[in-house]
Coordinates of C-alpha atoms in Angstrom, one line a residue:
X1 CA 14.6 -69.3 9.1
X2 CA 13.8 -67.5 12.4
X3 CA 17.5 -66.3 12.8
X4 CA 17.1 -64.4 9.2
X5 CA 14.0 -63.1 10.1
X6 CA 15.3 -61.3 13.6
X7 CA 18.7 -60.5 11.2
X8 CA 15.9 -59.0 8.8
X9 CA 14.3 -56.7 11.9
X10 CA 17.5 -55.9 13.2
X11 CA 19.1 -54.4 10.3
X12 CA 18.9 -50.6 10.2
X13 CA 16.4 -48.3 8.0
X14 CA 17.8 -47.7 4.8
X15 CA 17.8 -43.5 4.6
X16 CA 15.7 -44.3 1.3
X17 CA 13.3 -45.9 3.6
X18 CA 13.5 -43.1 6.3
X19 CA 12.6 -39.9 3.1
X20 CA 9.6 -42.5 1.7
X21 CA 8.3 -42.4 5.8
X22 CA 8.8 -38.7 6.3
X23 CA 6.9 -38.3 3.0
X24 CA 4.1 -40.8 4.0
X25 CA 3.7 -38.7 6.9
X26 CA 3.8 -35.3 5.8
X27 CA 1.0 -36.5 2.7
X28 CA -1.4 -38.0 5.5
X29 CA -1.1 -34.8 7.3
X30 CA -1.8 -31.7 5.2
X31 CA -2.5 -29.5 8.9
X32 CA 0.9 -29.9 9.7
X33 CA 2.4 -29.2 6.4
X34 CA 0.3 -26.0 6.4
X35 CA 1.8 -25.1 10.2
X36 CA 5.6 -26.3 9.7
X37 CA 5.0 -24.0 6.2
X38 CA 3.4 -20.9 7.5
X39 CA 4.5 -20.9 11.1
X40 CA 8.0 -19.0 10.6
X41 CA 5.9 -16.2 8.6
X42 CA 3.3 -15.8 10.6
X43 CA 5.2 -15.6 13.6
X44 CA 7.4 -12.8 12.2
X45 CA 3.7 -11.7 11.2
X46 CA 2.7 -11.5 14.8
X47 CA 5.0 -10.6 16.9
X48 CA 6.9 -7.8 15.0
X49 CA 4.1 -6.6 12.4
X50 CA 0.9 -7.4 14.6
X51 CA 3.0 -6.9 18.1
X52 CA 4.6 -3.1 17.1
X53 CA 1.2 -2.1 17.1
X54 CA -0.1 -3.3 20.4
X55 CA 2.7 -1.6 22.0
X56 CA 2.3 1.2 19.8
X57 CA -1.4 1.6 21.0
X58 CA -0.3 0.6 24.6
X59 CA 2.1 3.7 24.5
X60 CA -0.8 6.3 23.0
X61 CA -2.5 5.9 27.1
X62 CA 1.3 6.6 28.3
X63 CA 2.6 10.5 29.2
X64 CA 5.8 12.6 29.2
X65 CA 7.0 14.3 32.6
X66 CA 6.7 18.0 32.0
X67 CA 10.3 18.5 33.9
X68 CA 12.6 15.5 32.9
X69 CA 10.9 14.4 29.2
X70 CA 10.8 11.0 30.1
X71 CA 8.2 8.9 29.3
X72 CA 5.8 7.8 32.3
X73 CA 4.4 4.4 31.7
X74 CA 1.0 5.4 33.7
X75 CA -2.2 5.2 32.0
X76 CA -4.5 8.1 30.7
X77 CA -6.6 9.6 28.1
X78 CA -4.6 12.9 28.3
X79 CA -3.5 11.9 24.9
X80 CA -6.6 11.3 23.4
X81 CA -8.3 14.4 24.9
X82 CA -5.6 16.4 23.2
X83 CA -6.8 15.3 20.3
X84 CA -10.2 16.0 20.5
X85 CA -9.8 19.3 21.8
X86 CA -7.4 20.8 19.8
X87 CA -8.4 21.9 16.6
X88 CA -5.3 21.6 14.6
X89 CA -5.3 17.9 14.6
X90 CA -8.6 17.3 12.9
X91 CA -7.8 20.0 10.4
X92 CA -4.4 18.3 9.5
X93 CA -6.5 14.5 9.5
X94 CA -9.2 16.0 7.3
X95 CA -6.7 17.6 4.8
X96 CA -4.3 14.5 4.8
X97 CA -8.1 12.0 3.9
X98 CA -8.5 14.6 1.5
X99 CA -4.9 14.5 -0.3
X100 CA -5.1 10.8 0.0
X101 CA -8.5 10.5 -2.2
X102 CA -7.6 12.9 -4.6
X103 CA -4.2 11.2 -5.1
X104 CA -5.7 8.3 -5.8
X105 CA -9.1 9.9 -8.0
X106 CA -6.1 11.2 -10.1
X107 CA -3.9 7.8 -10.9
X108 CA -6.8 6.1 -11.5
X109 CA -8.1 8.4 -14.2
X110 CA -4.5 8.5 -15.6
X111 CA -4.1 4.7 -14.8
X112 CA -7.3 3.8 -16.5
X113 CA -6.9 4.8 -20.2
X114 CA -3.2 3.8 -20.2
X115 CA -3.6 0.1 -18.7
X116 CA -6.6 -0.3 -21.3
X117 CA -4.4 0.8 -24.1
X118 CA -1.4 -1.4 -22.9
X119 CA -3.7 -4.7 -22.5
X120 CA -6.0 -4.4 -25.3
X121 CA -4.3 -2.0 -28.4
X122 CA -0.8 -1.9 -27.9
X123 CA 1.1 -4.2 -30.3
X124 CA 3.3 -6.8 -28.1
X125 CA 6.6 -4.7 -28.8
X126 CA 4.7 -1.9 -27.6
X127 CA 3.4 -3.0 -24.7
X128 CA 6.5 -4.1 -23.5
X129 CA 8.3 -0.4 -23.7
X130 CA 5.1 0.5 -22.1
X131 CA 5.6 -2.0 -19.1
X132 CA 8.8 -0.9 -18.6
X133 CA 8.0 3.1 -18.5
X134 CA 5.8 2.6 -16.3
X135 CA 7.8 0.4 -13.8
X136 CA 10.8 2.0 -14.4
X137 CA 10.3 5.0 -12.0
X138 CA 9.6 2.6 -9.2
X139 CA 14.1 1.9 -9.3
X140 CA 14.7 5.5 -8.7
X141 CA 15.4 6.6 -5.5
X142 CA 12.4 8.5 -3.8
X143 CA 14.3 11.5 -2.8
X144 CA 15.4 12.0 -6.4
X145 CA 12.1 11.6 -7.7
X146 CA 10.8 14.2 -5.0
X147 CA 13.6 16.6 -5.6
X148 CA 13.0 16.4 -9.1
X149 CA 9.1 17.5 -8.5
X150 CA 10.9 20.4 -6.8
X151 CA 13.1 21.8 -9.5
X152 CA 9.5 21.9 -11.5
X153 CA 7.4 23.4 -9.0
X154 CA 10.2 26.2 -8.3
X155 CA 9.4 29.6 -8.9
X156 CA 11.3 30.5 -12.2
X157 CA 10.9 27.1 -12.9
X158 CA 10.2 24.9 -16.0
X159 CA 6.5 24.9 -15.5
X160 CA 6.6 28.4 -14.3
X161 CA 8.5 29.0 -17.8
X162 CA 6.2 27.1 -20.2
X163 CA 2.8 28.0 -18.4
X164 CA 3.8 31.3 -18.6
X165 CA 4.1 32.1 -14.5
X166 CA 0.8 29.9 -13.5
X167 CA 2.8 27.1 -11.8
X168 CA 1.3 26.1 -8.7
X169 CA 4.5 26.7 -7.4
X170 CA 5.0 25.1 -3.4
X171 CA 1.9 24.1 -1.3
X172 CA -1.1 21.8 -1.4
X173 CA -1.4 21.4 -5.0
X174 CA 2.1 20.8 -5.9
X175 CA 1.9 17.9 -2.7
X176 CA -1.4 16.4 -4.2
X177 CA 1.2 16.1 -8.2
X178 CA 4.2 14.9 -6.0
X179 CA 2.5 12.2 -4.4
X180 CA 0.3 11.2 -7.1
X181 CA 3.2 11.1 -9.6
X182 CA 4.9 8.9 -6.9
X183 CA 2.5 6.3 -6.8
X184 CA 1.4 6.3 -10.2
X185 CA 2.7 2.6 -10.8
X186 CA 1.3 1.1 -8.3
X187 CA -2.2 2.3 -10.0
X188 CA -1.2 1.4 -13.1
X189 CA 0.4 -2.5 -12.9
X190 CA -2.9 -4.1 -11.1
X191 CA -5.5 -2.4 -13.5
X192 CA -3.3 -3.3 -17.0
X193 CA -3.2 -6.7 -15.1
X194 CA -7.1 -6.6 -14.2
X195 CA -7.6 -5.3 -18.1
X196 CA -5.5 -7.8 -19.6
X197 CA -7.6 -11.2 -17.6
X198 CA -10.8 -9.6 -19.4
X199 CA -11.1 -11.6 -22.3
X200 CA -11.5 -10.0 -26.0
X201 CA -14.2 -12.1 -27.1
X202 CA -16.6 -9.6 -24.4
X203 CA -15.3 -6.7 -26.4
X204 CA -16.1 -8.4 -29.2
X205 CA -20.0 -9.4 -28.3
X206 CA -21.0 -6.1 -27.1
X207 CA -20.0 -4.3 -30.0
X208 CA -21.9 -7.0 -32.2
X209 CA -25.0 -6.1 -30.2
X210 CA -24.5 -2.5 -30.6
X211 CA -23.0 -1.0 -27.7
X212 CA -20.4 1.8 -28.3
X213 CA -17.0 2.0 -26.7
X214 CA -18.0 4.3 -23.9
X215 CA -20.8 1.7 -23.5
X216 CA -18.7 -1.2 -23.5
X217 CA -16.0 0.4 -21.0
X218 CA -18.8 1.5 -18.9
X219 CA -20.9 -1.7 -18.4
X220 CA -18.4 -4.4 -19.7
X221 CA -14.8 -3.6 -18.9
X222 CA -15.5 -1.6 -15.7
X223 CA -17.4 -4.0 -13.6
X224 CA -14.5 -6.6 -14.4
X225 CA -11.5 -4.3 -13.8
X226 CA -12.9 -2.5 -10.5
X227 CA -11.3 -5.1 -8.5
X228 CA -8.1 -4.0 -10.0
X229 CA -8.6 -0.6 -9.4
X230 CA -9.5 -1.0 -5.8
X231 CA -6.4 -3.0 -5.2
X232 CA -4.5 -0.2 -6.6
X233 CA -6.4 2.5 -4.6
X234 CA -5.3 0.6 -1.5
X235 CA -2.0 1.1 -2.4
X236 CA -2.0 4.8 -3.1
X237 CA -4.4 5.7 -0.4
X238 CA -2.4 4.3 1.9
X239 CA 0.6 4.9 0.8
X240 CA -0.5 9.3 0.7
X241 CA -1.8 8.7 4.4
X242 CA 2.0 7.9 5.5
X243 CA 3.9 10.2 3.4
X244 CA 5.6 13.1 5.2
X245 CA 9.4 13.3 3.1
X246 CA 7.2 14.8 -0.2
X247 CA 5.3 17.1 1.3
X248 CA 8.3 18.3 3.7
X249 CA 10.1 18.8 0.4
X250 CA 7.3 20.8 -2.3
X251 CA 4.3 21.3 0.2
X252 CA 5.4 24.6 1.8
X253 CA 3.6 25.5 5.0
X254 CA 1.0 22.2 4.0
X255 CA 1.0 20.0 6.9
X256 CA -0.1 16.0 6.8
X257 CA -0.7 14.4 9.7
X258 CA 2.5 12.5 9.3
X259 CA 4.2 15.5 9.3
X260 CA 3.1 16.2 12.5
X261 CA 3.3 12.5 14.5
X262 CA 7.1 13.1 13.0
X263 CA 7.1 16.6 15.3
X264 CA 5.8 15.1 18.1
X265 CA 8.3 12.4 17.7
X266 CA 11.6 14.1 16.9
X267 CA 11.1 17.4 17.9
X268 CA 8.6 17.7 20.6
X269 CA 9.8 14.2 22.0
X270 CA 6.6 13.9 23.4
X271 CA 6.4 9.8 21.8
X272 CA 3.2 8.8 23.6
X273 CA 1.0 11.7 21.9
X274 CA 2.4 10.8 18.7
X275 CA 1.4 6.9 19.1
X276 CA -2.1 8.2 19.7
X277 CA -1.8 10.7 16.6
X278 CA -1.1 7.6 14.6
X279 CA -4.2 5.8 15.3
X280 CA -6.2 8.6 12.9
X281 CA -4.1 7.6 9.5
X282 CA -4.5 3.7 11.2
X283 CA -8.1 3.9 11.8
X284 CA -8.6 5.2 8.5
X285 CA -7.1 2.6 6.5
X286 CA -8.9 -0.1 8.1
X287 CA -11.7 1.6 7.6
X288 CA -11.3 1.9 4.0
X289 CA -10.4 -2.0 3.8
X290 CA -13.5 -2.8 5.1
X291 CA -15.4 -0.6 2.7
X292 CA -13.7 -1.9 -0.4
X293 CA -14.5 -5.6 1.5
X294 CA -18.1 -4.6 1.9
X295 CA -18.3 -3.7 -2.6
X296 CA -17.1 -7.2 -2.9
X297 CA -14.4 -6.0 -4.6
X298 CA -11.3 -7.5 -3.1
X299 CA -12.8 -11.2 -3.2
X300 CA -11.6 -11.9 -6.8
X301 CA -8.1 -9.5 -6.9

């Protein structure tokens, strides 16, 4: 009896022993299932996404030697003084907020009554051609879509032709349709999908206790959907405050302030003054996370 029990503890683990141990241990310890899970990612998170960023921000206290154009790793505010005390740059930040707001005031008045009529009136069949209108754009290339906005724009153009000569023709305006037709989409998918989670039964009781439709979308649908719409906005607000290929390509003598961290970067080489230009568009989109955070708003999205 006591030589089969030690030929019973000597014999090896059966592998279908060894899977059932490795699961027992994994299920008693859900911390280290969450670090063997998101470690990879956020490590990729941190030390490209999060790490770029330091050493850009490191670089923005660098400067470039005047005779050779090499960058001197000593530290000043030289950069940031420029910045302050030349006029240009807070001329170019200001109009590139500005374009990035009215891009996105514009989708989401287009986005609005569209995602409402794809969630809530459209037949099914309907709503499906509608889906794929609207997401079809986004497998186009940029350029062509950008190009395209061009050929429009032109003077002699199509809109030139059909408005009868009041095309906006190059500049600010034709930037502020470029962009906001480029981003469209991404305005459009989260509030259909914000618009279709509101139930019909809502609809339904506010028009039994007498509230009209402009009623109902004001105090009913709205206050449901503006989560929706402020994850869209993130997207095109930020997405305007980085752009510099559209307004290179219709914007004429309009400048964004990515157009000019590209100049200081390709043609000025002067690489530390652009890492301190691109703190402004930075700064403002964490500002504008935080306000959206502040409304509440991104807490159910």
């Amino acid at each position: 009896m006591a030589e089969d029990q030690g030929l019973a503890v000597a014999r090896p683990v059966a592998p279908r022993d060894r899977r059932g141990a490795v699961t027992v241990f994994f299920a008693t310890r859900p911390k280290t299932r969450l670090v063997l899970l998101l470690g990879a990612p956020m490590l990729w998170l941190v030390v490209m996404y999060l790490g770029s960023i330091a050493v850009m921000l490191l670089s923005a206290f660098w400067s470039v030697d005047g005779f050779t154009g090499k960058v001197v790793q000593s530290y000043s505010l030289a950069n940031f003084a420029e910045l302050f005390s030349n006029p240009l740059y807070g001329t170019v930040a200001l109009r590139t907020l500005l374009i990035a707001v009215g891009v996105t005031v514009i989708d989401a008045v287009i986005a609005l009554p569209l995602a409402l009529y794809m969630a809530k009136v459209a037949s099914p069949r309907a709503r499906i051609i509608l889906v794929v209108a609207v997401t079809t754009p986004l497998w186009a290339s940029y350029l062509v879509k950008a190009y395209a906005w061009r050929v429009l724009l032109a003077p002699h153009g199509p809109i030139d032709w059909v408005s009868g000569g009041n095309s906006p023709g190059y500049g600010l305006a034709a930037t502020v349709i470029t962009l906001a037709y480029l981003w469209l989409p991404y305005m459009i998918i989260p509030v259909f999908a914000g618009f279709d989670r509101v139930s019909d039964s809502l609809f339904e009781a506010s028009f039994d206790l007498g509230a009209g439709a402009w009623r109902t979308l004001r105090s009913v649908a709205l206050p449901l959907v503006f989560p929706a719409i402020a994850a869209g906005s993130i997207f095109t607000f930020s997405l305007t405050l980085g752009d510099y290929i559209a307004v290179g390509i219709v914007g004429g003598k309009t400048q964004m302030i990515a157009n000019v961290i590209y100049g200081q970067l390709v043609t000025a080489n002067n690489q530390p003054l652009a890492a301190a230009l691109s703190l402004i568009p930075l700064a403002a989109i964490v500002l504008y996370l935080l306000a959206m955070r502040r409304t509440g708003a991104l807490e159910n999205v």
